[in-house]
Amino acid sequence: MSQPDVKPGLNRLLKIGLPLLISVLAIWLVLRQLDFQALVYAFKQLSIGSIGLIICFFTAGLFLRGLVCWMILGRKISFLDTFWGMNLGYLLNTIIPLRLGEFGRGAFLTERSEGNVGYMEAMASIVAERLLDLLVGFSFLIVSLLLFIQNDALRRIAWVGMLVLVLSLAFIFYASQNRLKVIEWLQVRFKRSVFLQDKALPAFEQLLSGFQFFVKPRRFALVFVLLAVSWSFSMLEYLVLQQTILPQSQWWWPMLVIPASAFVNALPAAPGGLGVYEAGAVGSYALVGVDSAPALAMALVVHSVQIIMPAILGVAALVISGQSLETLLGKAGQFRQKKERLP
């Protein structure tokens, strides 16, 4: 077999096998010393009312996230289409690994915009929203580590994280306001690097184009606050569960658990973040002395809502667009290959 035949096969194996391996490892870490009787008891504490509240909080946070995406796109597409596209992306991410759902979301937004939004512009807005979401979650994590965790090592890490966060925000503002100047400087500085010239710098320029919405600090502050409120609704989901399953819990625990789970969930894993999200929640709860059984029960409830609700709304988006899931997946793959071939 020739080398060109081997390389695609190996790449495909890595793309599929590595995420599955990470999920299997995460599931093993969660289950290896789990008290299953305690897990069943934790589930028995739940009520229909608590599940209903969790769904309401999740839906409210989802609405705010859709509003943020709509604002980043410059309102060039209707809010409803932006909202449907966002949930369609979430649906695809629960079916296929490696965040391919974002490409399907970009394809959906491009088609629904009727020429107002190009595909690369849609993808740039998605990346910008994801990166800003990361900054908001990182802010919550840093605050929880600095104010509530009595661990010197973690606090040192938090201070370093705070410095990185501040420098990142400063760089985003500067680079967004001086996009052409920054790109020209990087092109001259790394003119001998073929990879940077052909791949990294064009991708970075697209990212900066997605951040043009944030050139004005007021816009950035508004979107940052909306995302922070959206994260707060997610924390309320865990707070409801804590009051039901862990009566002696602390109100600030979700401020630690939600960001930690989300960051761990960003690892390449099985579709839907199966296993890794739960491992992140159980591990972060362990820092505050919560046993794995109630922590896993809460994580499973929240993660289930995070998968089921966007899936329902994503199916609705498919019906609205008049496309089948197979067709949209094909378009997402085509757009992704096109993006990877761009000079």
mmCIF file of C-alpha atoms in Angstrom:
data_model
loop_
_atom_site.group_PDB
_atom_site.id
_atom_site.type_symbol
_atom_site.label_atom_id
_atom_site.label_comp_id
_atom_site.label_asym_id
_atom_site.label_seq_id
_atom_site.Cartn_x
_atom_site.Cartn_y
_atom_site.Cartn_z
ATOM 1 C CA MET A 1 0.000 0.000 0.000
ATOM 2 C CA SER A 2 1.362 3.403 -0.954
ATOM 3 C CA GLN A 3 2.071 6.151 1.532
ATOM 4 C CA PRO A 4 -0.772 8.387 0.221
ATOM 5 C CA ASP A 5 -3.200 5.552 0.914
ATOM 6 C CA VAL A 6 -1.888 4.996 4.415
ATOM 7 C CA LYS A 7 -1.980 8.626 5.546
ATOM 8 C CA PRO A 8 -5.718 9.261 4.924
ATOM 9 C CA GLY A 9 -6.555 5.995 6.658
ATOM 10 C CA LEU A 10 -4.397 6.913 9.644
ATOM 11 C CA ASN A 11 -5.921 10.393 9.819
ATOM 12 C CA ARG A 12 -9.407 8.919 9.747
ATOM 13 C CA LEU A 13 -8.473 6.478 12.503
ATOM 14 C CA LEU A 14 -7.123 9.312 14.662
ATOM 15 C CA LYS A 15 -10.169 11.490 14.061
ATOM 16 C CA ILE A 16 -12.545 8.711 15.109
ATOM 17 C CA GLY A 17 -10.473 6.543 17.438
ATOM 18 C CA LEU A 18 -8.880 9.243 19.594
ATOM 19 C CA PRO A 19 -12.183 10.930 20.600
ATOM 20 C CA LEU A 20 -13.719 7.550 21.403
ATOM 21 C CA LEU A 21 -10.674 6.575 23.458
ATOM 22 C CA ILE A 22 -10.879 9.813 25.466
ATOM 23 C CA SER A 23 -14.568 9.239 26.174
ATOM 24 C CA VAL A 24 -13.986 5.637 27.236
ATOM 25 C CA LEU A 25 -11.189 6.738 29.570
ATOM 26 C CA ALA A 26 -13.380 9.481 31.049
ATOM 27 C CA ILE A 27 -16.259 7.039 31.627
ATOM 28 C CA TRP A 28 -13.903 4.567 33.310
ATOM 29 C CA LEU A 29 -12.536 7.258 35.616
ATOM 30 C CA VAL A 30 -16.076 8.241 36.650
ATOM 31 C CA LEU A 31 -17.395 4.713 37.180
ATOM 32 C CA ARG A 32 -14.400 2.923 38.670
ATOM 33 C CA GLN A 33 -15.272 3.671 42.317
ATOM 34 C CA LEU A 34 -18.887 4.760 41.942
ATOM 35 C CA ASP A 35 -21.464 3.826 44.557
ATOM 36 C CA PHE A 36 -24.367 2.825 42.312
ATOM 37 C CA GLN A 37 -26.831 2.627 45.196
ATOM 38 C CA ALA A 38 -26.000 6.215 46.127
ATOM 39 C CA LEU A 39 -26.447 7.197 42.464
ATOM 40 C CA VAL A 40 -29.929 5.638 42.378
ATOM 41 C CA TYR A 41 -30.810 7.349 45.661
ATOM 42 C CA ALA A 42 -29.717 10.716 44.232
ATOM 43 C CA PHE A 43 -31.983 10.262 41.211
ATOM 44 C CA LYS A 44 -34.897 9.396 43.494
ATOM 45 C CA GLN A 45 -34.611 12.821 45.121
ATOM 46 C CA LEU A 46 -35.513 14.540 41.867
ATOM 47 C CA SER A 47 -39.013 15.813 41.182
ATOM 48 C CA ILE A 48 -40.903 16.857 38.075
ATOM 49 C CA GLY A 49 -40.839 20.432 39.346
ATOM 50 C CA SER A 50 -37.045 20.506 39.627
ATOM 51 C CA ILE A 51 -36.638 19.062 36.130
ATOM 52 C CA GLY A 52 -39.100 21.652 34.825
ATOM 53 C CA LEU A 53 -37.106 24.476 36.407
ATOM 54 C CA ILE A 54 -33.897 23.169 34.888
ATOM 55 C CA ILE A 55 -35.490 23.095 31.433
ATOM 56 C CA CYS A 56 -36.772 26.665 31.900
ATOM 57 C CA PHE A 57 -33.360 27.947 32.992
ATOM 58 C CA PHE A 58 -31.654 26.160 30.110
ATOM 59 C CA THR A 59 -34.116 27.577 27.585
ATOM 60 C CA ALA A 60 -33.611 31.111 28.933
ATOM 61 C CA GLY A 61 -29.845 30.759 28.646
ATOM 62 C CA LEU A 62 -30.206 29.339 25.144
ATOM 63 C CA PHE A 63 -32.332 32.320 24.114
ATOM 64 C CA LEU A 64 -29.665 34.767 25.360
ATOM 65 C CA ARG A 65 -26.942 32.833 23.556
ATOM 66 C CA GLY A 66 -28.939 33.048 20.347
ATOM 67 C CA LEU A 67 -29.308 36.789 20.893
ATOM 68 C CA VAL A 68 -25.532 37.101 21.206
ATOM 69 C CA CYS A 69 -24.976 35.173 17.968
ATOM 70 C CA TRP A 70 -27.492 37.400 16.194
ATOM 71 C CA MET A 71 -25.755 40.553 17.419
ATOM 72 C CA ILE A 72 -22.311 39.298 16.393
ATOM 73 C CA LEU A 73 -23.634 38.658 12.881
ATOM 74 C CA GLY A 74 -24.591 42.320 12.754
ATOM 75 C CA ARG A 75 -28.310 41.500 12.522
ATOM 76 C CA LYS A 76 -27.850 40.614 8.854
ATOM 77 C CA ILE A 77 -30.044 37.570 9.349
ATOM 78 C CA SER A 78 -33.233 37.209 11.368
ATOM 79 C CA PHE A 79 -32.981 36.297 15.032
ATOM 80 C CA LEU A 80 -35.082 33.163 14.532
ATOM 81 C CA ASP A 81 -32.833 31.866 11.742
ATOM 82 C CA THR A 82 -29.797 32.551 13.925
ATOM 83 C CA PHE A 83 -31.447 30.732 16.829
ATOM 84 C CA TRP A 84 -32.440 27.743 14.679
ATOM 85 C CA GLY A 85 -28.962 27.578 13.150
ATOM 86 C CA MET A 86 -27.303 27.618 16.571
ATOM 87 C CA ASN A 87 -29.399 24.682 17.760
ATOM 88 C CA LEU A 88 -28.858 22.847 14.510
ATOM 89 C CA GLY A 89 -25.124 23.117 15.136
ATOM 90 C CA TYR A 90 -25.602 21.707 18.624
ATOM 91 C CA LEU A 91 -27.640 18.830 17.172
ATOM 92 C CA LEU A 92 -24.909 17.975 14.675
ATOM 93 C CA ASN A 93 -22.272 18.124 17.400
ATOM 94 C CA THR A 94 -24.162 15.441 19.332
ATOM 95 C CA ILE A 95 -24.155 13.166 16.298
ATOM 96 C CA ILE A 96 -20.665 13.539 14.890
ATOM 97 C CA PRO A 97 -17.316 14.260 16.568
ATOM 98 C CA LEU A 98 -14.772 17.047 16.043
ATOM 99 C CA ARG A 99 -17.289 19.916 16.130
ATOM 100 C CA LEU A 100 -18.368 19.361 12.521
ATOM 101 C CA GLY A 101 -21.733 20.766 13.571
ATOM 102 C CA GLU A 102 -20.259 24.264 13.418
ATOM 103 C CA PHE A 103 -19.726 23.855 9.672
ATOM 104 C CA GLY A 104 -23.326 22.725 9.252
ATOM 105 C CA ARG A 105 -24.431 25.728 11.264
ATOM 106 C CA GLY A 106 -22.391 28.006 9.009
ATOM 107 C CA ALA A 107 -23.948 26.410 5.923
ATOM 108 C CA PHE A 108 -27.460 26.877 7.347
ATOM 109 C CA LEU A 109 -26.859 30.529 8.211
ATOM 110 C CA THR A 110 -25.377 31.232 4.776
ATOM 111 C CA GLU A 111 -28.371 29.763 2.965
ATOM 112 C CA ARG A 112 -30.967 31.432 5.196
ATOM 113 C CA SER A 113 -29.321 34.866 4.871
ATOM 114 C CA GLU A 114 -30.225 35.049 1.154
ATOM 115 C CA GLY A 115 -26.842 36.482 0.231
ATOM 116 C CA ASN A 116 -26.449 38.868 3.178
ATOM 117 C CA VAL A 117 -23.907 36.654 4.944
ATOM 118 C CA GLY A 118 -21.106 34.728 3.260
ATOM 119 C CA TYR A 119 -19.984 31.357 4.552
ATOM 120 C CA MET A 120 -16.618 32.590 5.809
ATOM 121 C CA GLU A 121 -18.311 35.524 7.549
ATOM 122 C CA ALA A 122 -20.738 33.128 9.231
ATOM 123 C CA MET A 123 -17.857 30.887 10.364
ATOM 124 C CA ALA A 124 -15.902 33.899 11.646
ATOM 125 C CA SER A 125 -18.897 34.968 13.757
ATOM 126 C CA ILE A 126 -19.234 31.433 15.152
ATOM 127 C CA VAL A 127 -15.550 31.312 16.113
ATOM 128 C CA ALA A 128 -15.795 34.778 17.676
ATOM 129 C CA GLU A 129 -18.823 33.731 19.728
ATOM 130 C CA ARG A 130 -17.078 30.560 20.858
ATOM 131 C CA LEU A 131 -13.945 32.421 21.873
ATOM 132 C CA LEU A 132 -15.896 35.075 23.750
ATOM 133 C CA ASP A 133 -17.881 32.311 25.452
ATOM 134 C CA LEU A 134 -14.567 30.796 26.531
ATOM 135 C CA LEU A 135 -13.453 34.118 28.023
ATOM 136 C CA VAL A 136 -16.700 34.473 30.002
ATOM 137 C CA GLY A 137 -16.479 30.935 31.361
ATOM 138 C CA PHE A 138 -12.817 31.407 32.203
ATOM 139 C CA SER A 139 -13.727 34.566 34.137
ATOM 140 C CA PHE A 140 -16.219 32.648 36.299
ATOM 141 C CA LEU A 141 -13.685 29.895 36.920
ATOM 142 C CA ILE A 142 -11.008 32.358 37.991
ATOM 143 C CA VAL A 143 -13.382 34.164 40.361
ATOM 144 C CA SER A 144 -14.424 30.896 42.013
ATOM 145 C CA LEU A 145 -10.809 29.771 42.447
ATOM 146 C CA LEU A 146 -9.667 33.106 43.868
ATOM 147 C CA LEU A 147 -12.563 33.761 46.239
ATOM 148 C CA PHE A 148 -13.751 30.386 47.434
ATOM 149 C CA ILE A 149 -11.131 27.633 46.964
ATOM 150 C CA GLN A 150 -8.642 27.408 49.840
ATOM 151 C CA ASN A 151 -5.787 25.934 47.866
ATOM 152 C CA ASP A 152 -2.584 27.878 47.289
ATOM 153 C CA ALA A 153 -1.601 25.974 44.149
ATOM 154 C CA LEU A 154 -4.992 26.515 42.502
ATOM 155 C CA ARG A 155 -4.957 30.170 43.489
ATOM 156 C CA ARG A 156 -1.574 30.653 41.856
ATOM 157 C CA ILE A 157 -2.953 29.051 38.717
ATOM 158 C CA ALA A 158 -5.943 31.380 38.934
ATOM 159 C CA TRP A 159 -3.738 34.466 39.145
ATOM 160 C CA VAL A 160 -1.818 33.317 36.090
ATOM 161 C CA GLY A 161 -5.147 32.716 34.378
ATOM 162 C CA MET A 162 -6.293 36.205 35.293
ATOM 163 C CA LEU A 163 -3.172 37.658 33.694
ATOM 164 C CA VAL A 164 -3.723 35.597 30.550
ATOM 165 C CA LEU A 165 -7.361 36.718 30.425
ATOM 166 C CA VAL A 166 -6.490 40.409 30.704
ATOM 167 C CA LEU A 167 -3.752 40.138 28.080
ATOM 168 C CA SER A 168 -6.091 38.219 25.767
ATOM 169 C CA LEU A 169 -8.791 40.874 26.022
ATOM 170 C CA ALA A 170 -6.255 43.637 25.403
ATOM 171 C CA PHE A 171 -4.894 41.822 22.356
ATOM 172 C CA ILE A 172 -8.387 41.198 20.956
ATOM 173 C CA PHE A 173 -9.265 44.895 21.198
ATOM 174 C CA TYR A 174 -5.964 46.021 19.684
ATOM 175 C CA ALA A 175 -5.940 43.446 16.877
ATOM 176 C CA SER A 176 -9.603 44.099 16.010
ATOM 177 C CA GLN A 177 -9.025 47.838 15.762
ATOM 178 C CA ASN A 178 -5.773 47.413 13.790
ATOM 179 C CA ARG A 179 -6.568 44.276 11.807
ATOM 180 C CA LEU A 180 -4.662 45.102 8.599
ATOM 181 C CA LYS A 181 -1.655 46.445 10.487
ATOM 182 C CA VAL A 182 -1.419 43.320 12.672
ATOM 183 C CA ILE A 183 -1.780 40.951 9.711
ATOM 184 C CA GLU A 184 0.869 42.805 7.686
ATOM 185 C CA TRP A 185 3.295 42.699 10.621
ATOM 186 C CA LEU A 186 2.749 38.965 11.098
ATOM 187 C CA GLN A 187 3.195 38.303 7.380
ATOM 188 C CA VAL A 188 6.556 40.081 7.423
ATOM 189 C CA ARG A 189 7.625 38.544 10.736
ATOM 190 C CA PHE A 190 6.863 34.955 9.656
ATOM 191 C CA LYS A 191 7.398 35.246 5.902
ATOM 192 C CA ARG A 192 9.479 32.050 5.836
ATOM 193 C CA SER A 193 6.800 29.860 7.405
ATOM 194 C CA VAL A 194 4.672 28.279 4.697
ATOM 195 C CA PHE A 195 2.171 26.948 7.230
ATOM 196 C CA LEU A 196 1.625 30.325 8.862
ATOM 197 C CA GLN A 197 1.371 32.155 5.545
ATOM 198 C CA ASP A 198 -1.000 29.655 3.913
ATOM 199 C CA LYS A 199 -3.066 28.420 6.852
ATOM 200 C CA ALA A 200 -2.655 30.147 10.205
ATOM 201 C CA LEU A 201 -2.622 33.820 9.153
ATOM 202 C CA PRO A 202 -5.669 33.582 6.818
ATOM 203 C CA ALA A 203 -7.579 31.807 9.584
ATOM 204 C CA PHE A 204 -6.477 34.451 12.095
ATOM 205 C CA GLU A 205 -7.593 37.228 9.743
ATOM 206 C CA GLN A 206 -11.011 35.588 9.441
ATOM 207 C CA LEU A 207 -11.212 35.419 13.213
ATOM 208 C CA LEU A 208 -10.423 39.124 13.509
ATOM 209 C CA SER A 209 -13.094 39.904 10.936
ATOM 210 C CA GLY A 210 -15.563 38.147 13.201
ATOM 211 C CA PHE A 211 -14.434 40.383 16.057
ATOM 212 C CA GLN A 212 -15.132 43.621 14.171
ATOM 213 C CA PHE A 213 -18.400 43.812 16.068
ATOM 214 C CA PHE A 214 -16.397 44.281 19.274
ATOM 215 C CA VAL A 215 -14.289 47.193 18.066
ATOM 216 C CA LYS A 216 -16.543 49.455 20.130
ATOM 217 C CA PRO A 217 -16.123 48.624 23.848
ATOM 218 C CA ARG A 218 -19.836 49.157 24.573
ATOM 219 C CA ARG A 219 -20.783 46.413 22.143
ATOM 220 C CA PHE A 220 -18.228 44.081 23.664
ATOM 221 C CA ALA A 221 -19.443 44.842 27.188
ATOM 222 C CA LEU A 222 -23.089 44.233 26.216
ATOM 223 C CA VAL A 223 -22.381 40.870 24.608
ATOM 224 C CA PHE A 224 -20.068 39.875 27.462
ATOM 225 C CA VAL A 225 -22.820 40.627 30.010
ATOM 226 C CA LEU A 226 -25.446 38.717 27.994
ATOM 227 C CA LEU A 227 -23.192 35.662 27.835
ATOM 228 C CA ALA A 228 -22.435 35.984 31.556
ATOM 229 C CA VAL A 229 -26.180 35.976 32.295
ATOM 230 C CA SER A 230 -26.549 32.933 30.029
ATOM 231 C CA TRP A 231 -23.844 31.160 32.041
ATOM 232 C CA SER A 232 -25.650 32.205 35.218
ATOM 233 C CA PHE A 233 -28.794 30.419 34.053
ATOM 234 C CA SER A 234 -26.696 27.270 33.620
ATOM 235 C CA MET A 235 -25.444 27.696 37.170
ATOM 236 C CA LEU A 236 -29.027 27.976 38.383
ATOM 237 C CA GLU A 237 -29.662 24.531 36.892
ATOM 238 C CA TYR A 238 -27.018 23.047 39.168
ATOM 239 C CA LEU A 239 -28.225 25.160 42.072
ATOM 240 C CA VAL A 240 -31.699 23.619 41.751
ATOM 241 C CA LEU A 241 -30.175 20.141 41.740
ATOM 242 C CA GLN A 242 -27.945 20.936 44.695
ATOM 243 C CA GLN A 243 -30.919 22.102 46.755
ATOM 244 C CA THR A 244 -32.694 18.839 45.904
ATOM 245 C CA ILE A 245 -29.836 16.327 46.208
ATOM 246 C CA LEU A 246 -27.307 18.162 48.427
ATOM 247 C CA PRO A 247 -29.167 20.275 51.032
ATOM 248 C CA GLN A 248 -25.881 21.312 52.673
ATOM 249 C CA SER A 249 -24.338 22.591 49.455
ATOM 250 C CA GLN A 250 -22.873 26.045 48.818
ATOM 251 C CA TRP A 251 -24.379 28.496 46.331
ATOM 252 C CA TRP A 252 -21.052 29.162 44.583
ATOM 253 C CA TRP A 253 -20.229 25.569 43.687
ATOM 254 C CA PRO A 254 -21.840 25.830 40.209
ATOM 255 C CA MET A 255 -19.531 28.776 39.479
ATOM 256 C CA LEU A 256 -16.690 26.244 39.643
ATOM 257 C CA VAL A 257 -18.449 23.216 38.161
ATOM 258 C CA ILE A 258 -20.008 24.763 35.040
ATOM 259 C CA PRO A 259 -16.818 26.296 33.574
ATOM 260 C CA ALA A 260 -14.672 23.283 34.511
ATOM 261 C CA SER A 261 -17.152 20.894 32.864
ATOM 262 C CA ALA A 262 -17.405 23.070 29.766
ATOM 263 C CA PHE A 263 -13.629 23.264 29.332
ATOM 264 C CA VAL A 264 -13.191 19.519 29.759
ATOM 265 C CA ASN A 265 -16.074 19.029 27.309
ATOM 266 C CA ALA A 266 -14.022 20.906 24.704
ATOM 267 C CA LEU A 267 -11.641 17.935 24.477
ATOM 268 C CA PRO A 268 -11.965 15.777 21.351
ATOM 269 C CA ALA A 269 -14.386 13.118 22.537
ATOM 270 C CA ALA A 270 -17.324 11.044 21.401
ATOM 271 C CA PRO A 271 -20.279 12.984 19.951
ATOM 272 C CA GLY A 272 -22.075 15.059 22.560
ATOM 273 C CA GLY A 273 -19.056 15.058 24.868
ATOM 274 C CA LEU A 274 -20.147 11.686 26.227
ATOM 275 C CA GLY A 275 -18.201 10.920 29.390
ATOM 276 C CA VAL A 276 -15.878 13.924 29.403
ATOM 277 C CA TYR A 277 -18.539 16.382 30.571
ATOM 278 C CA GLU A 278 -19.504 14.083 33.418
ATOM 279 C CA ALA A 279 -15.848 13.569 34.335
ATOM 280 C CA GLY A 280 -15.348 17.338 34.492
ATOM 281 C CA ALA A 281 -18.358 17.810 36.761
ATOM 282 C CA VAL A 282 -17.448 14.921 39.085
ATOM 283 C CA GLY A 283 -13.834 16.105 39.290
ATOM 284 C CA SER A 284 -14.726 19.727 40.063
ATOM 285 C CA TYR A 285 -17.274 18.690 42.690
ATOM 286 C CA ALA A 286 -14.590 16.510 44.248
ATOM 287 C CA LEU A 287 -12.564 19.682 44.913
ATOM 288 C CA VAL A 288 -15.272 20.813 47.337
ATOM 289 C CA GLY A 289 -15.749 17.385 48.935
ATOM 290 C CA VAL A 290 -18.827 16.093 47.087
ATOM 291 C CA ASP A 291 -18.994 12.343 46.485
ATOM 292 C CA SER A 292 -19.011 11.076 42.922
ATOM 293 C CA ALA A 293 -22.541 9.573 43.032
ATOM 294 C CA PRO A 294 -24.556 12.786 43.632
ATOM 295 C CA ALA A 295 -22.135 14.738 41.436
ATOM 296 C CA LEU A 296 -22.644 12.283 38.573
ATOM 297 C CA ALA A 297 -26.422 12.328 39.026
ATOM 298 C CA MET A 298 -26.500 16.120 38.696
ATOM 299 C CA ALA A 299 -24.141 16.071 35.723
ATOM 300 C CA LEU A 300 -26.240 13.462 33.904
ATOM 301 C CA VAL A 301 -29.422 15.481 34.375
ATOM 302 C CA VAL A 302 -27.866 18.749 33.155
ATOM 303 C CA HIS A 303 -26.039 17.092 30.264
ATOM 304 C CA SER A 304 -29.211 15.283 29.164
ATOM 305 C CA VAL A 305 -31.103 18.574 29.013
ATOM 306 C CA GLN A 306 -28.200 20.140 27.105
ATOM 307 C CA ILE A 307 -28.444 17.388 24.495
ATOM 308 C CA ILE A 308 -32.211 16.821 24.255
ATOM 309 C CA MET A 309 -33.464 20.423 24.107
ATOM 310 C CA PRO A 310 -31.135 21.612 21.289
ATOM 311 C CA ALA A 311 -31.806 18.322 19.483
ATOM 312 C CA ILE A 312 -35.534 19.058 19.446
ATOM 313 C CA LEU A 313 -34.929 22.616 18.276
ATOM 314 C CA GLY A 314 -32.340 21.391 15.751
ATOM 315 C CA VAL A 315 -34.873 19.004 14.209
ATOM 316 C CA ALA A 316 -37.283 21.938 13.979
ATOM 317 C CA ALA A 317 -34.559 23.845 12.101
ATOM 318 C CA LEU A 318 -34.235 20.978 9.636
ATOM 319 C CA VAL A 319 -37.977 21.030 9.027
ATOM 320 C CA ILE A 320 -37.900 24.805 8.496
ATOM 321 C CA SER A 321 -34.990 24.596 6.061
ATOM 322 C CA GLY A 322 -36.599 21.720 4.149
ATOM 323 C CA GLN A 323 -33.378 19.706 4.252
ATOM 324 C CA SER A 324 -32.601 16.252 5.499
ATOM 325 C CA LEU A 325 -29.914 15.607 8.075
ATOM 326 C CA GLU A 326 -27.917 13.670 5.497
ATOM 327 C CA THR A 327 -28.028 16.567 3.032
ATOM 328 C CA LEU A 328 -26.911 19.092 5.615
ATOM 329 C CA LEU A 329 -24.110 16.820 6.813
ATOM 330 C CA GLY A 330 -22.923 16.548 3.234
ATOM 331 C CA LYS A 331 -22.928 20.315 2.832
ATOM 332 C CA ALA A 332 -21.111 20.722 6.131
ATOM 333 C CA GLY A 333 -18.398 18.329 4.956
ATOM 334 C CA GLN A 334 -18.078 20.147 1.624
ATOM 335 C CA PHE A 335 -17.785 23.534 3.321
ATOM 336 C CA ARG A 336 -15.197 22.152 5.741
ATOM 337 C CA GLN A 337 -13.081 20.713 2.927
ATOM 338 C CA LYS A 338 -13.374 23.977 1.026
ATOM 339 C CA LYS A 339 -12.240 25.914 4.096
ATOM 340 C CA GLU A 340 -9.264 23.607 4.618
ATOM 341 C CA ARG A 341 -8.168 24.098 0.969
ATOM 342 C CA LEU A 342 -8.279 27.889 1.160
ATOM 343 C CA PRO A 343 -4.814 29.465 0.686
#
